[in-house]
Amino acid sequence: MMPERSDIPPGYRMTELGPLPEEWRVVRLGEVATIASGGSAPQGNRYFGGPYPFVRVQHLDVDNDMVRRWDLITDKAVKRYKLKLFPKGTIVFPKSGAAIRLEKRAMLPVDAYLVSHLCAVLPDESRVLGLFAFYALRNVRFAETKAEGYPTLRLSEIKETKIPLPPLPEQRAIAYVLRTVQESKEATERVITVLRELKKSLMRHLFTYGPVPVDAIERVELQETEIGPLPAHWRVVRLEEVFDIQQGKALSRKKDKGLRPRPFLRTANVFWGRLDLSNLDQMDFSEEEEKKYALRPGDLLVCEGGDVGRTAIWEGQLKDVYYQNHLHRLRAKSQDVEPRFVMYWMQTAMTLLGLYLGTSNKTTIPNLSRSRLASFAIPLPPLPEQQEIARMLQAVDARIEAEEKKKAALEALFKTLLHHLMTAKIRLPEEFVKGFSKEDLEP
C-alpha cells in the first residue's frame, strides 16, 4: 500500500521504491552499469594450471564481499572458449540455478574470467560508485519473484532492476559506513578462525603432555597406550568404569491421559561442547520415567547417531528437562571425575585423533550403541589436572563464544544499516557526507 502524501517526511518524495529524498533518483541498473554474463567453463585438464583466474558460482561465499577463490586456466582455454576478461571491481552474482536463492553478491579483487552462470555488473563510476552499487544489489532480492525449481535471471530483467541513486558524495559515505561494519565482521571471523585453530593445538598438547607449558614437555615422562602417548602417571579406564550410562526415552507422539508433556533434548540440540536450547520438543513422561530420565547438572550427553559422539554437558539451564533415546546420558560415579574433562576428551578423540570412529570414513559406524560407548577408553589424570585442562579449554571456548556473539551482532547491524541507508530511513549527517573522497574507498 502506497503511503499518503501526509506520511512522506519533509524533503522526501514518493518514488517506485517508496519515499526517498528529493535529491535522490531511482534508476534502472542498466542505465548506470554494463550488464553481461560469463562464458562456457573449460572442459579438460589441459585447460587448467595456467595463470588466469576463472570464477565459478561455487567460488562465491555468502559471508564475503570479495571473491576469495578461483580456478586457474591457460591461455589456450581463453582462446578456445572465447572468454571475456572482466576487470577488478566487477560485481558478480548467480543468474541461474538454485544458487540464486542464496542471494550471493561479490566483487572481483582481480581481473578474471567468469562462468556463464554468473552475471557481471560493471558500474559507470561517473554515475554510480562501484561499492555503492554492490551494496544496493545486496539489498535486492531476486529470488522472491522466482518459482520453485530451476530459477533463472535474464540479463534483460537484471537491467530493469531499480536501485536508489543518491548524489555521489552520499554514495561514498553510505558505502564507507557499510564497508566499515563488514570489515569489522570479517576481522571477527578471522579471530574466530585463529581461536579454533588454537583450541585444536591446545587439545593435542593437553591430551598428550597434560597442563604443562610447552617449554616443559621434555620433562614429561610419557607412556604408550591404546589411545596414544600419555603422561606416565595418567590411567586409562573404560567409560563404564567411571560413568553410569543411560539412554533416553524412545520418541513417542502418543498422548497419555493424566500426564503433562515435558521438554526433552534430542540430537539436534547437542553440539560439540554446547547445547542449543532455543527449540525444545515435548513428550509425555510418567512419574517413573521422570525419575529415570531427569537430567542433573554435570551430566554428559553423547549423540548416538548423526555426527556420532557429539558430546555436551548439562548445566541445569532449565528445570525438569529430559532426553530421548538417541542420546546417551553419562553421569559420573564419583567426585574423582571432572565431566568437562571427559567432554573435551571426546571432542579431541573423535574430531582430531580419529579414535573410535576412524579417520577416513565416519559412516562406517552408523550409530553408537551403549555397549560400544561403555567400552571406550579414556585418559584419567588426577582430578586437579582434569580440572585444569577443562578450565583452560573452557576459557578458549568462552572467548570463541564471545567473538561469535560479536559477529552475530555485527551481522544484524549490517543488515539493519543496509536496509535503512538504502531506503533513506536513516540519513548520514551532512558534515559526515562532505568528509569523504573517492580515495577513502580504495582498498
XYZ file of C-alpha atoms in Angstrom:
443
model
C 0.000 0.000 0.000
C 1.442 3.370 -1.057
C 1.661 5.891 1.779
C -0.404 9.077 1.661
C 1.297 12.384 0.999
C 0.953 13.261 4.683
C 3.089 10.207 5.538
C 6.030 11.411 3.462
C 8.708 13.169 5.546
C 9.651 16.759 4.652
C 12.259 16.854 1.890
C 11.150 13.434 0.559
C 9.049 12.463 -2.446
C 7.232 9.296 -3.432
C 9.102 7.005 -5.884
C 8.780 3.468 -7.255
C 10.922 2.367 -4.298
C 8.928 4.279 -1.706
C 9.622 7.679 -0.106
C 13.142 8.914 -0.930
C 14.953 12.249 -0.533
C 14.123 14.745 -3.250
C 17.750 14.842 -4.445
C 17.857 11.049 -4.852
C 16.936 9.401 -8.128
C 15.626 5.944 -8.952
C 17.386 4.384 -11.930
C 17.383 1.135 -13.811
C 20.600 -0.807 -13.237
C 21.160 -0.907 -16.996
C 21.266 2.906 -17.080
C 24.276 3.168 -14.793
C 26.102 -0.108 -15.409
C 27.005 -2.567 -18.133
C 25.334 -5.949 -17.571
C 26.913 -9.079 -19.041
C 27.466 -12.753 -18.340
C 30.451 -15.074 -18.359
C 31.314 -17.811 -20.817
C 31.480 -21.565 -21.066
C 33.558 -23.397 -18.491
C 36.666 -25.023 -19.977
C 36.493 -28.825 -20.067
C 39.571 -30.993 -19.646
C 42.700 -30.872 -17.517
C 44.769 -29.426 -20.359
C 42.998 -26.096 -19.920
C 43.855 -25.706 -16.230
C 47.022 -24.824 -14.359
C 47.628 -21.547 -16.123
C 47.918 -18.009 -14.739
C 44.388 -16.675 -15.388
C 41.641 -16.651 -12.696
C 38.361 -18.317 -13.679
C 35.465 -17.768 -11.251
C 32.588 -20.205 -10.850
C 29.374 -19.948 -8.807
C 30.825 -22.109 -6.021
C 33.661 -19.644 -5.566
C 31.241 -17.055 -4.160
C 30.919 -17.186 -0.365
C 27.758 -15.901 1.292
C 29.694 -14.098 4.031
C 32.416 -12.489 1.918
C 32.127 -9.311 -0.142
C 35.132 -10.317 -2.230
C 35.700 -13.448 -4.301
C 38.437 -15.313 -2.423
C 38.833 -18.423 -4.582
C 39.043 -19.317 -8.264
C 40.408 -21.849 -10.733
C 43.429 -21.044 -12.870
C 43.131 -21.531 -16.614
C 45.558 -21.355 -19.520
C 45.805 -19.050 -22.479
C 44.538 -21.954 -24.631
C 41.342 -22.072 -22.548
C 40.753 -18.353 -23.032
C 41.161 -18.647 -26.808
C 39.338 -21.979 -27.224
C 36.249 -20.813 -25.304
C 36.461 -17.153 -26.397
C 36.290 -15.962 -22.813
C 35.923 -12.296 -21.895
C 38.102 -10.780 -19.170
C 36.232 -8.809 -16.520
C 38.090 -6.087 -14.590
C 38.796 -5.899 -10.889
C 35.779 -4.407 -9.072
C 33.186 -6.128 -11.271
C 30.109 -7.165 -9.243
C 29.149 -10.816 -9.761
C 26.209 -12.980 -8.678
C 24.474 -16.181 -9.872
C 21.895 -15.802 -12.614
C 20.844 -19.434 -12.988
C 20.286 -22.409 -10.726
C 19.464 -22.868 -7.070
C 22.335 -20.561 -6.055
C 20.077 -17.623 -6.983
C 18.127 -18.308 -3.782
C 21.248 -17.764 -1.675
C 21.338 -14.148 -2.919
C 25.138 -14.181 -3.123
C 26.892 -10.991 -4.197
C 30.641 -10.467 -4.535
C 33.219 -8.252 -6.197
C 36.259 -9.337 -8.156
C 39.529 -8.483 -6.359
C 41.465 -9.165 -9.585
C 40.815 -9.232 -13.321
C 39.122 -12.585 -14.006
C 37.117 -14.704 -16.411
C 33.618 -15.846 -15.397
C 31.451 -18.902 -15.921
C 28.219 -18.340 -17.870
C 26.062 -18.922 -14.753
C 27.356 -15.638 -13.315
C 26.055 -12.174 -14.081
C 28.646 -9.391 -14.263
C 27.775 -5.797 -13.374
C 30.303 -3.109 -14.377
C 29.188 0.217 -12.849
C 29.738 3.515 -14.633
C 31.803 5.160 -11.890
C 30.904 8.640 -13.158
C 27.287 7.954 -12.144
C 27.321 5.231 -9.512
C 30.135 4.261 -7.191
C 31.013 0.585 -7.649
C 30.884 -0.212 -3.926
C 27.565 1.612 -3.540
C 26.111 -0.352 -6.476
C 27.338 -3.541 -4.825
C 25.535 -2.763 -1.568
C 22.445 -1.615 -3.438
C 22.350 -5.021 -5.127
C 22.800 -6.750 -1.768
C 19.544 -5.058 -0.790
C 17.752 -6.571 -3.831
C 16.111 -9.990 -3.526
C 15.882 -11.547 -6.988
C 14.718 -14.942 -5.705
C 11.490 -13.568 -4.217
C 9.860 -13.457 -7.650
C 11.100 -16.887 -8.756
C 9.035 -20.067 -8.611
C 10.339 -23.336 -7.231
C 12.508 -25.475 -9.464
C 15.465 -24.247 -11.503
C 15.288 -20.434 -11.381
C 16.943 -18.184 -13.936
C 17.583 -14.462 -14.180
C 17.533 -12.957 -17.655
C 20.004 -10.164 -18.335
C 17.091 -8.070 -19.557
C 15.304 -8.251 -16.202
C 18.542 -7.551 -14.327
C 18.976 -4.414 -16.421
C 15.460 -3.313 -15.432
C 16.193 -3.712 -11.700
C 15.619 -0.382 -9.986
C 18.072 0.944 -7.427
C 18.210 4.219 -5.475
C 20.816 6.717 -6.618
C 21.890 9.402 -4.142
C 24.418 12.066 -5.160
C 27.976 10.698 -5.398
C 29.172 12.204 -2.088
C 26.342 10.474 -0.219
C 27.019 7.230 -2.090
C 30.612 7.362 -0.851
C 29.581 7.960 2.742
C 26.987 5.162 2.715
C 29.439 2.724 1.135
C 32.107 3.680 3.682
C 29.812 3.003 6.655
C 28.655 -0.352 5.293
C 32.165 -1.434 4.361
C 33.456 -0.494 7.824
C 30.871 -2.729 9.506
C 31.556 -5.546 7.040
C 35.307 -5.309 7.609
C 34.745 -5.468 11.370
C 32.702 -8.632 10.884
C 35.388 -10.165 8.678
C 38.060 -9.282 11.252
C 35.957 -11.017 13.904
C 35.675 -14.084 11.662
C 39.456 -14.192 11.374
C 39.776 -14.035 15.162
C 37.315 -16.933 15.476
C 39.311 -18.980 12.956
C 42.548 -18.345 14.853
C 40.923 -19.244 18.182
C 39.545 -22.500 16.780
C 42.972 -23.459 15.487
C 44.464 -22.523 18.855
C 41.943 -24.772 20.560
C 42.887 -27.700 18.314
C 46.584 -27.249 19.090
C 45.835 -26.854 22.780
C 43.744 -30.034 22.881
C 46.507 -32.039 21.223
C 49.043 -30.654 23.679
C 46.927 -31.111 26.829
C 45.891 -34.659 25.991
C 49.474 -35.668 25.269
C 51.553 -33.871 27.902
C 48.993 -32.600 30.408
C 48.618 -28.996 31.634
C 52.310 -28.086 31.376
C 53.961 -25.217 29.455
C 55.314 -26.004 26.012
C 58.884 -25.449 27.190
C 58.383 -28.145 29.870
C 57.193 -31.023 27.689
C 60.660 -32.596 27.523
C 60.451 -33.181 31.270
C 57.141 -35.070 30.993
C 57.613 -38.837 31.138
C 55.285 -40.452 28.617
C 53.760 -43.903 28.287
C 52.440 -45.562 25.136
C 48.772 -46.533 25.452
C 45.987 -47.800 23.219
C 44.821 -44.182 22.807
C 48.260 -42.741 22.131
C 51.071 -41.289 24.237
C 50.029 -40.016 27.676
C 51.828 -38.814 30.809
C 53.146 -41.841 32.691
C 51.129 -41.082 35.844
C 47.775 -40.993 33.998
C 45.480 -44.019 33.954
C 43.450 -45.377 31.053
C 39.957 -46.549 32.001
C 36.713 -47.537 30.251
C 33.844 -45.072 30.290
C 31.600 -47.525 32.121
C 34.130 -47.710 34.958
C 33.640 -44.073 35.869
C 30.225 -43.187 34.415
C 26.706 -44.516 34.734
C 25.399 -44.700 31.138
C 21.698 -44.427 30.349
C 19.893 -43.966 27.025
C 16.784 -41.780 26.942
C 13.146 -42.487 26.179
C 12.097 -43.561 22.681
C 10.333 -40.777 20.839
C 6.555 -41.112 21.035
C 3.778 -38.787 19.897
C 1.255 -40.693 21.959
C -0.598 -38.565 24.489
C -1.132 -40.338 27.799
C -4.143 -39.095 29.720
C -3.212 -37.600 33.044
C 0.413 -36.875 32.046
C 1.696 -33.449 31.132
C 4.249 -33.004 28.353
C 7.813 -32.292 29.362
C 10.638 -30.695 27.363
C 13.343 -33.083 26.233
C 16.645 -32.942 24.379
C 17.340 -34.664 21.084
C 20.476 -34.924 18.977
C 19.567 -31.677 17.182
C 20.096 -29.846 20.472
C 23.579 -31.273 21.097
C 26.724 -29.831 19.532
C 30.394 -30.250 20.330
C 30.784 -28.714 23.755
C 27.485 -26.832 23.810
C 23.717 -27.222 23.868
C 21.191 -25.266 21.799
C 18.052 -24.900 23.915
C 16.263 -22.459 21.609
C 13.896 -25.135 20.285
C 12.898 -27.936 22.655
C 10.343 -30.555 21.699
C 7.941 -32.042 24.255
C 6.822 -35.565 25.098
C 4.779 -37.226 27.858
C 6.768 -38.778 30.711
C 5.322 -40.843 33.516
C 6.379 -40.191 37.100
C 8.676 -43.222 36.956
C 10.166 -42.045 33.636
C 10.724 -38.582 35.041
C 12.876 -40.051 37.789
C 14.765 -42.201 35.286
C 15.366 -39.595 32.576
C 15.638 -36.349 34.546
C 18.884 -34.532 33.825
C 21.177 -33.282 36.572
C 23.896 -30.624 36.394
C 27.154 -32.276 35.320
C 25.513 -34.951 33.154
C 27.170 -35.516 29.789
C 25.033 -36.079 26.700
C 26.541 -38.110 23.840
C 24.887 -38.442 20.415
C 24.160 -41.982 19.262
C 23.768 -41.068 15.580
C 24.245 -38.215 13.130
C 27.572 -36.607 13.934
C 28.324 -39.622 16.119
C 29.780 -38.915 19.527
C 28.959 -35.210 19.791
C 29.245 -34.514 23.498
C 27.996 -31.619 25.619
C 27.366 -31.022 29.298
C 24.063 -30.292 31.013
C 24.451 -27.433 33.470
C 20.902 -27.232 34.812
C 19.974 -24.357 32.499
C 16.267 -25.248 32.765
C 14.153 -27.129 35.271
C 12.634 -30.557 34.529
C 14.290 -31.362 31.199
C 14.683 -34.936 29.910
C 16.229 -36.640 26.872
C 15.345 -39.083 24.103
C 16.808 -42.484 23.235
C 19.250 -41.225 20.579
C 21.222 -39.613 23.388
C 23.356 -41.341 25.989
C 23.435 -39.736 29.411
C 26.749 -40.131 31.261
C 26.719 -39.447 34.997
C 29.980 -39.570 36.950
C 30.048 -42.325 39.571
C 32.428 -40.447 41.859
C 33.795 -36.982 42.526
C 37.190 -38.047 41.171
C 35.973 -37.425 37.616
C 35.539 -33.981 36.046
C 32.785 -34.329 33.377
C 34.092 -31.355 31.372
C 37.474 -33.053 31.054
C 35.787 -36.108 29.532
C 33.656 -33.889 27.276
C 36.794 -32.292 25.851
C 38.478 -35.680 25.542
C 35.553 -36.990 23.454
C 35.845 -33.990 21.149
C 39.613 -34.409 20.848
C 39.448 -38.154 20.303
C 36.753 -38.044 17.635
C 37.495 -34.850 15.733
C 41.290 -34.636 15.944
C 42.779 -38.015 16.778
C 40.371 -40.137 14.769
C 39.920 -42.599 17.612
C 36.792 -44.759 17.912
C 35.366 -43.764 14.531
C 38.459 -43.916 12.339
C 39.890 -41.003 10.371
C 38.774 -41.931 6.863
C 35.066 -42.700 6.983
C 32.876 -41.893 9.942
C 29.893 -43.526 8.267
C 31.423 -46.957 8.879
C 29.779 -46.714 12.330
C 26.170 -45.590 11.685
C 25.335 -45.350 15.372
C 26.946 -45.506 18.767
C 25.479 -48.296 20.870
C 25.556 -48.235 24.635
C 27.890 -51.241 24.777
C 30.329 -49.639 22.351
C 30.281 -46.349 24.244
C 30.792 -48.176 27.556
C 33.977 -49.781 26.237
C 35.568 -46.506 25.089
C 38.975 -45.944 26.639
C 39.566 -42.526 28.173
C 42.597 -40.981 29.901
C 42.170 -40.268 33.591
C 44.747 -37.986 35.218
C 44.490 -36.900 38.861
C 41.436 -34.692 39.489
C 43.385 -31.387 39.768
C 44.863 -31.966 36.291
C 41.445 -32.856 34.902
C 40.061 -29.612 36.293
C 42.944 -27.508 34.991
C 42.682 -28.975 31.474
C 38.928 -28.377 31.468
C 39.441 -24.823 32.742
C 41.954 -23.969 30.028
C 39.793 -25.295 27.206
C 36.674 -23.719 28.670
C 38.447 -20.340 28.656
C 39.131 -20.680 24.921
C 35.524 -21.735 24.311
C 34.304 -18.685 26.225
C 36.439 -16.423 24.038
C 35.153 -18.120 20.867
C 31.560 -17.726 22.072
C 32.131 -14.033 22.816
C 33.556 -13.470 19.335
C 30.680 -15.386 17.724
C 28.185 -13.170 19.575
C 30.099 -10.125 18.369
C 29.958 -11.442 14.809
C 26.198 -12.047 15.094
C 25.710 -8.504 16.418
C 27.729 -7.060 13.524
C 25.729 -9.120 11.017
C 22.486 -7.808 12.476
C 23.835 -4.243 12.458
C 24.931 -4.569 8.825
C 21.517 -5.848 7.689
C 19.743 -3.049 9.544
C 22.046 -0.350 8.194
C 21.895 -1.770 4.668
C 18.100 -1.565 4.614
C 17.780 1.790 6.370
C 20.550 3.548 4.431
C 19.378 2.257 1.049
C 15.790 3.326 1.748
C 16.880 6.628 3.378
C 15.063 5.757 6.586
C 18.394 6.758 8.117
C 20.467 9.523 6.530
C 24.057 10.284 7.361
C 24.839 13.784 8.693
C 25.706 16.327 6.023
C 29.077 17.162 7.589
C 29.899 13.425 7.634
C 28.991 13.086 3.952
C 31.190 16.024 2.972
C 34.236 14.455 4.585
C 34.708 11.695 2.007
C 36.532 11.441 -1.265
C 36.897 8.642 -3.791
C 40.276 7.728 -2.282
C 38.636 6.880 1.069
C 37.088 3.774 -0.509
C 40.115 2.468 -2.320
C 41.366 -0.886 -0.962
